[in-house]
């Protein structure tokens, strides 16, 4: 129930506690030293926190079950949230009132595209719907139906930085790469361990060329997105499942975390 800020290598700079509400998903906003985060105690309100003085700037009430997706617009103060209450809500940091509401048929995952013009919603672990932010109340402008897999459910959805690809994470033993314009499944990546249905985070590299995911045995698997070939398995000596894996958007460095955290730097072979 804490938000931890790290200075490499793994030295906590500050720890801010959220003992009353708990902490689940955390996203930086564009303003310096502020975050929005979802809770796992008391209620399902999203909170906007100033890290500078550890004070709440605003509350965003509305969801009635756990928030399972949270995505900040890459260009402005808009963010979206998806919940087990089968809704996606659109918010503006400047207002506590929900700016838009979508009722869905099942559990959603959602994310903005890199230009902040559209967002994708994964629904019921079987379809991806694309919405234009300026007219999302008219419904999706594209719907891609996938083959439903009874063995697992979708846990995340991310666009590549070039906007051409969408990566779908699952709590099973595979992730899917689809074409963001046509919805065709380009590759299904597997061969990593996830027997306990853990939510493992998958990520693109910033150049959109490679896809990575951690596994329950603490290793990181890397594929070439174009060829679909596995190119590396990295061992960060993690003691448990790697539930977080995120790149620095500007540099070729990334962090992976289970109960401990590893920072990765590229090596240049002589």
PDB file of C-alpha atoms in Angstrom:
ATOM      1  CA  UNK A   1       0.000   0.000   0.000  1.00  0.00           C
ATOM      2  CA  UNK A   2       2.738   2.420  -0.945  1.00  0.00           C
ATOM      3  CA  UNK A   3       4.028   4.337  -3.938  1.00  0.00           C
ATOM      4  CA  UNK A   4       7.793   3.943  -4.151  1.00  0.00           C
ATOM      5  CA  UNK A   5      10.119   6.204  -6.151  1.00  0.00           C
ATOM      6  CA  UNK A   6      13.459   4.769  -7.063  1.00  0.00           C
ATOM      7  CA  UNK A   7      16.847   6.091  -7.966  1.00  0.00           C
ATOM      8  CA  UNK A   8      18.902   3.454  -9.778  1.00  0.00           C
ATOM      9  CA  UNK A   9      20.290   1.193  -8.561  1.00  0.00           C
ATOM     10  CA  UNK A  10      17.168   0.395  -6.514  1.00  0.00           C
ATOM     11  CA  UNK A  11      17.687   3.091  -3.877  1.00  0.00           C
ATOM     12  CA  UNK A  12      14.344   4.411  -2.656  1.00  0.00           C
ATOM     13  CA  UNK A  13      14.234   8.171  -3.023  1.00  0.00           C
ATOM     14  CA  UNK A  14      10.907   8.536  -1.257  1.00  0.00           C
ATOM     15  CA  UNK A  15       8.077   6.329  -0.110  1.00  0.00           C
ATOM     16  CA  UNK A  16       4.533   7.691  -0.022  1.00  0.00           C
ATOM     17  CA  UNK A  17       2.009   5.555   1.810  1.00  0.00           C
ATOM     18  CA  UNK A  18      -1.611   5.013   0.855  1.00  0.00           C
ATOM     19  CA  UNK A  19      -2.516   2.700   3.731  1.00  0.00           C
ATOM     20  CA  UNK A  20      -6.170   3.681   3.891  1.00  0.00           C
ATOM     21  CA  UNK A  21      -7.009   3.155   0.209  1.00  0.00           C
ATOM     22  CA  UNK A  22      -4.217   0.872  -0.960  1.00  0.00           C
ATOM     23  CA  UNK A  23      -2.486   1.223  -4.330  1.00  0.00           C
ATOM     24  CA  UNK A  24      -3.044  -0.750  -7.507  1.00  0.00           C
ATOM     25  CA  UNK A  25      -2.422   0.874 -10.919  1.00  0.00           C
ATOM     26  CA  UNK A  26      -0.272   4.046 -11.019  1.00  0.00           C
ATOM     27  CA  UNK A  27       0.250   6.379 -13.987  1.00  0.00           C
ATOM     28  CA  UNK A  28       2.298   9.569 -14.228  1.00  0.00           C
ATOM     29  CA  UNK A  29       0.440  12.604 -15.582  1.00  0.00           C
ATOM     30  CA  UNK A  30       2.106  15.323 -17.690  1.00  0.00           C
ATOM     31  CA  UNK A  31       2.482  17.734 -14.794  1.00  0.00           C
ATOM     32  CA  UNK A  32       5.698  17.365 -12.842  1.00  0.00           C
ATOM     33  CA  UNK A  33       5.456  15.154  -9.764  1.00  0.00           C
ATOM     34  CA  UNK A  34       1.815  14.124 -10.063  1.00  0.00           C
ATOM     35  CA  UNK A  35       0.184  10.713 -10.575  1.00  0.00           C
ATOM     36  CA  UNK A  36      -3.254   9.176 -10.875  1.00  0.00           C
ATOM     37  CA  UNK A  37      -3.765   5.823  -9.215  1.00  0.00           C
ATOM     38  CA  UNK A  38      -6.462   3.278  -8.523  1.00  0.00           C
ATOM     39  CA  UNK A  39      -7.104   1.742  -5.125  1.00  0.00           C
ATOM     40  CA  UNK A  40      -7.657  -1.754  -3.788  1.00  0.00           C
ATOM     41  CA  UNK A  41      -9.336  -0.878  -0.475  1.00  0.00           C
ATOM     42  CA  UNK A  42     -12.478   0.983   0.694  1.00  0.00           C
ATOM     43  CA  UNK A  43     -13.765   2.090  -2.739  1.00  0.00           C
ATOM     44  CA  UNK A  44     -12.909   2.199  -6.445  1.00  0.00           C
ATOM     45  CA  UNK A  45     -12.341   5.933  -6.724  1.00  0.00           C
ATOM     46  CA  UNK A  46      -9.308   7.039  -8.771  1.00  0.00           C
ATOM     47  CA  UNK A  47      -7.064   9.529  -6.984  1.00  0.00           C
ATOM     48  CA  UNK A  48      -4.921  12.359  -8.351  1.00  0.00           C
ATOM     49  CA  UNK A  49      -1.916  12.849  -6.078  1.00  0.00           C
ATOM     50  CA  UNK A  50       0.785  15.481  -5.823  1.00  0.00           C
ATOM     51  CA  UNK A  51       4.052  13.710  -5.023  1.00  0.00           C
ATOM     52  CA  UNK A  52       5.667  16.995  -4.091  1.00  0.00           C
ATOM     53  CA  UNK A  53       3.675  17.393  -0.867  1.00  0.00           C
ATOM     54  CA  UNK A  54       1.800  14.040  -0.750  1.00  0.00           C
ATOM     55  CA  UNK A  55      -1.597  15.735  -1.022  1.00  0.00           C
ATOM     56  CA  UNK A  56      -4.619  14.741  -3.096  1.00  0.00           C
ATOM     57  CA  UNK A  57      -5.482  17.208  -5.850  1.00  0.00           C
ATOM     58  CA  UNK A  58      -8.731  15.553  -6.921  1.00  0.00           C
ATOM     59  CA  UNK A  59     -10.877  12.428  -6.633  1.00  0.00           C
ATOM     60  CA  UNK A  60     -12.570  10.690  -9.570  1.00  0.00           C
ATOM     61  CA  UNK A  61     -15.509   8.662  -8.212  1.00  0.00           C
ATOM     62  CA  UNK A  62     -17.787   6.517 -10.369  1.00  0.00           C
ATOM     63  CA  UNK A  63     -16.512   2.972 -10.751  1.00  0.00           C
ATOM     64  CA  UNK A  64     -18.276   0.449  -8.538  1.00  0.00           C
ATOM     65  CA  UNK A  65     -15.776  -2.417  -8.926  1.00  0.00           C
ATOM     66  CA  UNK A  66     -11.997  -2.739  -9.180  1.00  0.00           C
ATOM     67  CA  UNK A  67     -10.254  -0.638 -11.833  1.00  0.00           C
ATOM     68  CA  UNK A  68      -8.294  -3.008 -14.082  1.00  0.00           C
ATOM     69  CA  UNK A  69      -7.057  -0.572 -16.761  1.00  0.00           C
ATOM     70  CA  UNK A  70      -5.754   2.986 -16.509  1.00  0.00           C
ATOM     71  CA  UNK A  71      -4.241   4.934 -19.408  1.00  0.00           C
ATOM     72  CA  UNK A  72      -3.125   8.573 -19.576  1.00  0.00           C
ATOM     73  CA  UNK A  73      -3.432  10.422 -22.860  1.00  0.00           C
ATOM     74  CA  UNK A  74       0.042  10.998 -24.355  1.00  0.00           C
ATOM     75  CA  UNK A  75      -0.904  14.569 -25.389  1.00  0.00           C
ATOM     76  CA  UNK A  76      -3.246  16.166 -22.829  1.00  0.00           C
ATOM     77  CA  UNK A  77      -5.011  15.905 -19.449  1.00  0.00           C
ATOM     78  CA  UNK A  78      -7.430  13.185 -20.553  1.00  0.00           C
ATOM     79  CA  UNK A  79      -7.272   9.666 -19.141  1.00  0.00           C
ATOM     80  CA  UNK A  80      -9.384   6.528 -19.427  1.00  0.00           C
ATOM     81  CA  UNK A  81     -10.153   3.792 -16.939  1.00  0.00           C
ATOM     82  CA  UNK A  82     -11.692   0.359 -17.324  1.00  0.00           C
ATOM     83  CA  UNK A  83     -13.309  -1.562 -14.484  1.00  0.00           C
ATOM     84  CA  UNK A  84     -14.801  -4.920 -13.548  1.00  0.00           C
ATOM     85  CA  UNK A  85     -18.114  -3.025 -13.371  1.00  0.00           C
ATOM     86  CA  UNK A  86     -18.031  -3.475 -17.202  1.00  0.00           C
ATOM     87  CA  UNK A  87     -17.572   0.202 -17.976  1.00  0.00           C
ATOM     88  CA  UNK A  88     -14.888   2.404 -19.489  1.00  0.00           C
ATOM     89  CA  UNK A  89     -14.847   5.970 -18.243  1.00  0.00           C
ATOM     90  CA  UNK A  90     -13.215   8.993 -19.843  1.00  0.00           C
ATOM     91  CA  UNK A  91     -11.876  11.667 -17.481  1.00  0.00           C
ATOM     92  CA  UNK A  92     -10.196  15.060 -17.516  1.00  0.00           C
ATOM     93  CA  UNK A  93      -7.722  15.800 -14.719  1.00  0.00           C
ATOM     94  CA  UNK A  94      -9.294  19.254 -14.268  1.00  0.00           C
ATOM     95  CA  UNK A  95     -12.768  17.911 -13.410  1.00  0.00           C
ATOM     96  CA  UNK A  96     -13.960  15.266 -10.928  1.00  0.00           C
ATOM     97  CA  UNK A  97     -16.895  14.445 -13.221  1.00  0.00           C
ATOM     98  CA  UNK A  98     -16.698  11.610 -15.709  1.00  0.00           C
ATOM     99  CA  UNK A  99     -16.501  13.077 -19.241  1.00  0.00           C
ATOM    100  CA  UNK A 100     -17.798   9.966 -20.961  1.00  0.00           C
ATOM    101  CA  UNK A 101     -19.101   6.514 -20.096  1.00  0.00           C
ATOM    102  CA  UNK A 102     -19.266   3.288 -22.066  1.00  0.00           C
ATOM    103  CA  UNK A 103     -21.183   0.215 -20.940  1.00  0.00           C
ATOM    104  CA  UNK A 104     -19.665  -3.032 -22.213  1.00  0.00           C
ATOM    105  CA  UNK A 105     -20.613  -6.701 -22.165  1.00  0.00           C
ATOM    106  CA  UNK A 106     -17.621  -7.835 -20.122  1.00  0.00           C
ATOM    107  CA  UNK A 107     -14.345  -6.987 -18.440  1.00  0.00           C
ATOM    108  CA  UNK A 108     -12.463  -4.284 -20.391  1.00  0.00           C
ATOM    109  CA  UNK A 109      -8.817  -3.479 -21.005  1.00  0.00           C
ATOM    110  CA  UNK A 110      -8.089  -0.151 -22.706  1.00  0.00           C
ATOM    111  CA  UNK A 111      -5.310   2.136 -23.880  1.00  0.00           C
ATOM    112  CA  UNK A 112      -4.668   5.329 -25.859  1.00  0.00           C
ATOM    113  CA  UNK A 113      -2.844   5.286 -29.161  1.00  0.00           C
ATOM    114  CA  UNK A 114       0.506   7.174 -29.217  1.00  0.00           C
ATOM    115  CA  UNK A 115      -1.045  10.312 -30.742  1.00  0.00           C
ATOM    116  CA  UNK A 116      -3.925  10.509 -28.264  1.00  0.00           C
ATOM    117  CA  UNK A 117      -6.518  10.583 -31.062  1.00  0.00           C
ATOM    118  CA  UNK A 118      -8.085   7.171 -30.556  1.00  0.00           C
ATOM    119  CA  UNK A 119      -8.268   4.557 -27.864  1.00  0.00           C
ATOM    120  CA  UNK A 120      -8.667   0.814 -28.040  1.00  0.00           C
ATOM    121  CA  UNK A 121     -10.858  -1.269 -25.762  1.00  0.00           C
ATOM    122  CA  UNK A 122     -10.458  -5.008 -25.427  1.00  0.00           C
ATOM    123  CA  UNK A 123     -13.771  -6.545 -24.377  1.00  0.00           C
ATOM    124  CA  UNK A 124     -14.625 -10.008 -23.049  1.00  0.00           C
ATOM    125  CA  UNK A 125     -11.176 -11.302 -24.032  1.00  0.00           C
ATOM    126  CA  UNK A 126     -12.402 -11.710 -27.600  1.00  0.00           C
ATOM    127  CA  UNK A 127     -12.758  -8.383 -29.409  1.00  0.00           C
ATOM    128  CA  UNK A 128     -10.912  -5.093 -29.836  1.00  0.00           C
ATOM    129  CA  UNK A 129     -12.959  -1.949 -30.424  1.00  0.00           C
ATOM    130  CA  UNK A 130     -11.381   1.299 -31.654  1.00  0.00           C
ATOM    131  CA  UNK A 131     -12.944   4.632 -30.674  1.00  0.00           C
ATOM    132  CA  UNK A 132     -12.313   8.144 -31.949  1.00  0.00           C
ATOM    133  CA  UNK A 133     -11.871  10.351 -28.896  1.00  0.00           C
ATOM    134  CA  UNK A 134     -13.790  13.257 -30.436  1.00  0.00           C
ATOM    135  CA  UNK A 135     -16.876  11.156 -31.208  1.00  0.00           C
ATOM    136  CA  UNK A 136     -16.634   8.044 -29.037  1.00  0.00           C
ATOM    137  CA  UNK A 137     -20.310   8.419 -28.026  1.00  0.00           C
ATOM    138  CA  UNK A 138     -21.159   7.317 -31.580  1.00  0.00           C
ATOM    139  CA  UNK A 139     -19.609   3.928 -30.829  1.00  0.00           C
ATOM    140  CA  UNK A 140     -16.491   2.217 -32.180  1.00  0.00           C
ATOM    141  CA  UNK A 141     -15.334   2.977 -35.723  1.00  0.00           C
ATOM    142  CA  UNK A 142     -13.742  -0.479 -35.969  1.00  0.00           C
ATOM    143  CA  UNK A 143     -14.282  -3.826 -34.224  1.00  0.00           C
ATOM    144  CA  UNK A 144     -11.865  -6.755 -34.517  1.00  0.00           C
ATOM    145  CA  UNK A 145     -13.177 -10.129 -33.376  1.00  0.00           C
ATOM    146  CA  UNK A 146     -10.577 -12.645 -32.170  1.00  0.00           C
ATOM    147  CA  UNK A 147     -10.777 -16.323 -31.468  1.00  0.00           C
ATOM    148  CA  UNK A 148     -11.962 -16.762 -27.878  1.00  0.00           C
ATOM    149  CA  UNK A 149      -9.643 -18.824 -25.678  1.00  0.00           C
ATOM    150  CA  UNK A 150     -11.284 -20.451 -22.656  1.00  0.00           C
ATOM    151  CA  UNK A 151      -7.973 -21.075 -20.916  1.00  0.00           C
ATOM    152  CA  UNK A 152      -7.188 -17.429 -20.119  1.00  0.00           C
ATOM    153  CA  UNK A 153      -8.402 -13.837 -20.184  1.00  0.00           C
ATOM    154  CA  UNK A 154      -6.935 -10.611 -21.523  1.00  0.00           C
ATOM    155  CA  UNK A 155      -5.104  -8.531 -18.931  1.00  0.00           C
ATOM    156  CA  UNK A 156      -3.639  -5.661 -20.950  1.00  0.00           C
ATOM    157  CA  UNK A 157      -3.539  -3.863 -24.262  1.00  0.00           C
ATOM    158  CA  UNK A 158      -0.799  -1.580 -25.622  1.00  0.00           C
ATOM    159  CA  UNK A 159      -0.095   0.256 -28.869  1.00  0.00           C
ATOM    160  CA  UNK A 160       3.380   0.302 -30.373  1.00  0.00           C
ATOM    161  CA  UNK A 161       5.003   3.755 -30.504  1.00  0.00           C
ATOM    162  CA  UNK A 162       4.548   3.914 -34.279  1.00  0.00           C
ATOM    163  CA  UNK A 163       0.825   3.229 -33.829  1.00  0.00           C
ATOM    164  CA  UNK A 164       0.817   0.301 -36.260  1.00  0.00           C
ATOM    165  CA  UNK A 165       0.564  -2.595 -33.800  1.00  0.00           C
ATOM    166  CA  UNK A 166      -1.483  -3.589 -30.761  1.00  0.00           C
ATOM    167  CA  UNK A 167      -0.146  -6.027 -28.172  1.00  0.00           C
ATOM    168  CA  UNK A 168      -2.653  -8.048 -26.150  1.00  0.00           C
ATOM    169  CA  UNK A 169      -1.442  -9.545 -22.859  1.00  0.00           C
ATOM    170  CA  UNK A 170      -3.181 -12.502 -21.235  1.00  0.00           C
ATOM    171  CA  UNK A 171      -2.966 -14.331 -17.911  1.00  0.00           C
ATOM    172  CA  UNK A 172      -2.181 -17.507 -19.844  1.00  0.00           C
ATOM    173  CA  UNK A 173       0.926 -18.749 -21.635  1.00  0.00           C
ATOM    174  CA  UNK A 174       0.725 -16.525 -24.726  1.00  0.00           C
ATOM    175  CA  UNK A 175       0.424 -12.919 -25.918  1.00  0.00           C
ATOM    176  CA  UNK A 176      -0.923 -11.703 -29.270  1.00  0.00           C
ATOM    177  CA  UNK A 177       0.322  -9.096 -31.719  1.00  0.00           C
ATOM    178  CA  UNK A 178      -2.308  -7.625 -34.031  1.00  0.00           C
ATOM    179  CA  UNK A 179      -2.353  -5.104 -36.854  1.00  0.00           C
ATOM    180  CA  UNK A 180      -3.844  -1.862 -35.483  1.00  0.00           C
ATOM    181  CA  UNK A 181      -5.538  -0.979 -38.786  1.00  0.00           C
ATOM    182  CA  UNK A 182      -6.967  -4.301 -39.961  1.00  0.00           C
ATOM    183  CA  UNK A 183      -7.115  -6.337 -36.736  1.00  0.00           C
ATOM    184  CA  UNK A 184      -5.341  -9.340 -38.237  1.00  0.00           C
ATOM    185  CA  UNK A 185      -3.369 -11.455 -35.769  1.00  0.00           C
ATOM    186  CA  UNK A 186       0.252 -11.158 -36.917  1.00  0.00           C
ATOM    187  CA  UNK A 187       1.870 -13.406 -34.289  1.00  0.00           C
ATOM    188  CA  UNK A 188       1.055 -15.348 -31.151  1.00  0.00           C
ATOM    189  CA  UNK A 189       4.049 -15.495 -28.798  1.00  0.00           C
ATOM    190  CA  UNK A 190       4.376 -18.323 -26.266  1.00  0.00           C
ATOM    191  CA  UNK A 191       6.930 -20.635 -24.735  1.00  0.00           C
ATOM    192  CA  UNK A 192       7.207 -18.850 -21.383  1.00  0.00           C
ATOM    193  CA  UNK A 193       5.964 -20.046 -17.994  1.00  0.00           C
ATOM    194  CA  UNK A 194       2.695 -18.796 -16.529  1.00  0.00           C
ATOM    195  CA  UNK A 195       0.921 -21.740 -14.900  1.00  0.00           C
ATOM    196  CA  UNK A 196      -0.755 -19.764 -12.079  1.00  0.00           C
ATOM    197  CA  UNK A 197      -2.665 -17.284 -14.287  1.00  0.00           C
ATOM    198  CA  UNK A 198      -0.585 -14.309 -13.137  1.00  0.00           C
ATOM    199  CA  UNK A 199      -1.018 -10.899 -14.789  1.00  0.00           C
ATOM    200  CA  UNK A 200       2.346 -10.491 -16.524  1.00  0.00           C
ATOM    201  CA  UNK A 201       3.032  -7.173 -18.259  1.00  0.00           C
ATOM    202  CA  UNK A 202       4.206  -7.249 -21.864  1.00  0.00           C
ATOM    203  CA  UNK A 203       5.861  -4.270 -23.580  1.00  0.00           C
ATOM    204  CA  UNK A 204       7.121  -3.037 -26.916  1.00  0.00           C
ATOM    205  CA  UNK A 205      10.632  -1.635 -27.187  1.00  0.00           C
ATOM    206  CA  UNK A 206      10.474   2.121 -27.972  1.00  0.00           C
ATOM    207  CA  UNK A 207      11.407   1.463 -31.634  1.00  0.00           C
ATOM    208  CA  UNK A 208       8.324  -0.827 -31.947  1.00  0.00           C
ATOM    209  CA  UNK A 209      10.523  -3.669 -33.263  1.00  0.00           C
ATOM    210  CA  UNK A 210      10.647  -6.079 -30.322  1.00  0.00           C
ATOM    211  CA  UNK A 211       8.142  -7.448 -27.815  1.00  0.00           C
ATOM    212  CA  UNK A 212       9.050  -8.558 -24.293  1.00  0.00           C
ATOM    213  CA  UNK A 213       7.320 -10.254 -21.387  1.00  0.00           C
ATOM    214  CA  UNK A 214       8.443 -11.598 -18.032  1.00  0.00           C
ATOM    215  CA  UNK A 215       7.519 -15.043 -16.801  1.00  0.00           C
ATOM    216  CA  UNK A 216       6.673 -16.731 -13.518  1.00  0.00           C
ATOM    217  CA  UNK A 217      10.199 -18.162 -13.241  1.00  0.00           C
ATOM    218  CA  UNK A 218      11.766 -14.675 -13.353  1.00  0.00           C
ATOM    219  CA  UNK A 219      13.066 -14.736 -16.934  1.00  0.00           C
ATOM    220  CA  UNK A 220      12.284 -12.202 -19.681  1.00  0.00           C
ATOM    221  CA  UNK A 221      11.432 -13.436 -23.171  1.00  0.00           C
ATOM    222  CA  UNK A 222      12.068 -11.261 -26.242  1.00  0.00           C
ATOM    223  CA  UNK A 223      10.647 -11.667 -29.774  1.00  0.00           C
ATOM    224  CA  UNK A 224      11.170  -9.882 -33.066  1.00  0.00           C
ATOM    225  CA  UNK A 225       7.757  -8.417 -33.910  1.00  0.00           C
ATOM    226  CA  UNK A 226       8.202  -8.657 -37.661  1.00  0.00           C
ATOM    227  CA  UNK A 227       9.522 -12.212 -37.963  1.00  0.00           C
ATOM    228  CA  UNK A 228       7.838 -13.570 -34.828  1.00  0.00           C
ATOM    229  CA  UNK A 229      11.092 -15.290 -33.847  1.00  0.00           C
ATOM    230  CA  UNK A 230      12.258 -15.418 -30.227  1.00  0.00           C
ATOM    231  CA  UNK A 231      15.578 -13.575 -30.099  1.00  0.00           C
ATOM    232  CA  UNK A 232      16.563 -13.709 -26.412  1.00  0.00           C
ATOM    233  CA  UNK A 233      15.734 -14.973 -22.937  1.00  0.00           C
ATOM    234  CA  UNK A 234      17.136 -12.672 -20.239  1.00  0.00           C
ATOM    235  CA  UNK A 235      17.797 -13.748 -16.663  1.00  0.00           C
ATOM    236  CA  UNK A 236      17.552 -10.929 -14.119  1.00  0.00           C
ATOM    237  CA  UNK A 237      17.715 -13.286 -11.128  1.00  0.00           C
ATOM    238  CA  UNK A 238      14.136 -12.443 -10.211  1.00  0.00           C
ATOM    239  CA  UNK A 239      12.773 -14.584  -7.386  1.00  0.00           C
ATOM    240  CA  UNK A 240       9.134 -14.575  -8.532  1.00  0.00           C
ATOM    241  CA  UNK A 241       6.822 -13.745 -11.448  1.00  0.00           C
ATOM    242  CA  UNK A 242       7.746 -10.543 -13.295  1.00  0.00           C
ATOM    243  CA  UNK A 243       4.485  -8.603 -13.105  1.00  0.00           C
ATOM    244  CA  UNK A 244       5.868  -5.245 -14.338  1.00  0.00           C
ATOM    245  CA  UNK A 245       8.048  -4.592 -17.375  1.00  0.00           C
ATOM    246  CA  UNK A 246       8.375  -1.058 -18.724  1.00  0.00           C
ATOM    247  CA  UNK A 247      10.738   0.829 -20.979  1.00  0.00           C
ATOM    248  CA  UNK A 248      12.177   4.257 -20.563  1.00  0.00           C
ATOM    249  CA  UNK A 249      10.471   5.982 -23.537  1.00  0.00           C
ATOM    250  CA  UNK A 250      13.586   7.941 -24.543  1.00  0.00           C
ATOM    251  CA  UNK A 251      16.458   5.542 -23.912  1.00  0.00           C
ATOM    252  CA  UNK A 252      17.078   1.874 -24.566  1.00  0.00           C
ATOM    253  CA  UNK A 253      16.751   1.003 -20.881  1.00  0.00           C
ATOM    254  CA  UNK A 254      13.968  -0.795 -19.059  1.00  0.00           C
ATOM    255  CA  UNK A 255      12.960  -1.970 -15.611  1.00  0.00           C
ATOM    256  CA  UNK A 256      11.475  -5.303 -14.575  1.00  0.00           C
ATOM    257  CA  UNK A 257       9.945  -6.059 -11.214  1.00  0.00           C
ATOM    258  CA  UNK A 258       8.654  -8.918  -9.089  1.00  0.00           C
ATOM    259  CA  UNK A 259       9.117  -8.307  -5.358  1.00  0.00           C
ATOM    260  CA  UNK A 260      12.555  -6.965  -6.289  1.00  0.00           C
ATOM    261  CA  UNK A 261      13.438  -4.702  -9.198  1.00  0.00           C
ATOM    262  CA  UNK A 262      16.066  -4.873 -11.958  1.00  0.00           C
ATOM    263  CA  UNK A 263      17.286  -2.100 -14.237  1.00  0.00           C
ATOM    264  CA  UNK A 264      18.584  -3.124 -17.658  1.00  0.00           C
ATOM    265  CA  UNK A 265      21.090  -1.321 -19.868  1.00  0.00           C
ATOM    266  CA  UNK A 266      22.106  -2.227 -23.416  1.00  0.00           C
ATOM    267  CA  UNK A 267      25.548  -3.751 -23.893  1.00  0.00           C
ATOM    268  CA  UNK A 268      27.692  -3.044 -26.919  1.00  0.00           C
ATOM    269  CA  UNK A 269      29.736  -6.049 -27.973  1.00  0.00           C
ATOM    270  CA  UNK A 270      33.310  -5.392 -29.038  1.00  0.00           C
TER     271      UNK A 270
END
